[in-house]
Amino acid sequence: MILTPSRSVPVADIALAVLFAACPLLEASLIVDDGFTWWYLAAVVIQVVIVAAIAWRRIHPVASFLVTAVGFIAYGTLFTVSPVNLGVSPILLAAPLSLWAVTRWAPSTAWGTAGLVLALAGSLVNPAVLGAPNLADSPVTSTDRVLLFGVPAVLVTGVAYAWAAHLRAGEERLTARAAAQLQDQRAELSRELHDVVGHGLTAITVRAQTALHLDDRRGALEEIRDTAAESLADVRALVDALADGTVSADPATVNAVVARAGGGVRVRGLTPEEVSTAARWPLSIRLALVRCAQETTTNLVKHGDGTGSLAVRVRPDHFTVESRNPARRGERGVDPSRAHPGEPATVSPATASPTPAGPAATRPGAPVPRGLANMAARVRDVGGRFTAGEVDGLFTVAVVVPAPHAPADPAPGPTPEPRP
């Protein structure tokens, strides 16, 4: 996977380049102190090139690494053949920084592997470890040189590579996960568009073609009108789902949603037959089913005491969602007619429908939680009925929504308690 390099020089790399610029300046000071030699001048030029490569390690990681590698090979060669002692320069720290950059940002991970091999070789095969001629009088033995210079260089190289590889792998996992999620969303959107637009237009086309051969076309035109209205409602529901950041309206997800209510709550989910029935409903009804299950579960978890019941049922002509949990003292009624998005329902002792449980429901005039207010509005928009409040000491949320070809407003009745 390719990680896109930066298009501008990062401030951190500019700061590093400025910091490392002190190295050639220190090398140049030897010319002032000891007099001019071509060896000192060559060392200054090589270090300037390495410093310039540091500034470009994020924009062009491969080119920066190659320039840095060639620079250090030249510097090592110069150190070996120079008759004067050039000393140990802090510029050596640019090597692990270059390896880190090429491992993390190069288009291919092969560059990081190649850089690791080259850096490990340079850590052990260099004048400081092998002993340059100008160090012949040094009392340090070859074993000491390996321990002093070789082993630390290998450790620093390994840490730089491992750190960069770990960061790169994490970024690639996040990128792959985001790409998979995007692909799933596109596939789901494609399915919904096919169901919403394709099925509706197909039905309209078939009825229109049939109407051409009928003497009485009024009935066919009325069916076309009704089908178009249903399709338009589904398109609006799809747009609303996209605006909320999700398109999911799959009845198969309901059981996973209500399972989050907790182990102390008796849960009744959907059977495979009920899922199959709901899957044939228009998007607006399926979306209402999933959203009502989500919000009812959330309300039960947030405002309940960990006990109670939650039941979701699907019938050929409607679905119901009902939750019960011990009511809190002082809870009052909510007027579902006030439950519009952006205008929370208000608590009033005069209303027939009690309020949802929660701190906001303990005093008259307190706002209903926005989640339940939005759920009431969604249920109303699809022709259903929503009630919430205390019934026989239990705070109850009840939703009944008609499915296509059902009565516009099925009367909600008591649903059996879910089995433990």
Tab-separated table of C-alpha atoms in Angstrom, residues 95 219 269 284 388:
chain	number	residue	atom	x	y	z
A	95	ALA	CA	21.697	7.832	9.098
A	219	GLY	CA	-57.440	2.395	-11.257
A	269	GLY	CA	-35.547	-10.089	19.231
A	284	SER	CA	-38.652	4.128	5.305
A	388	ALA	CA	-43.693	6.711	26.571
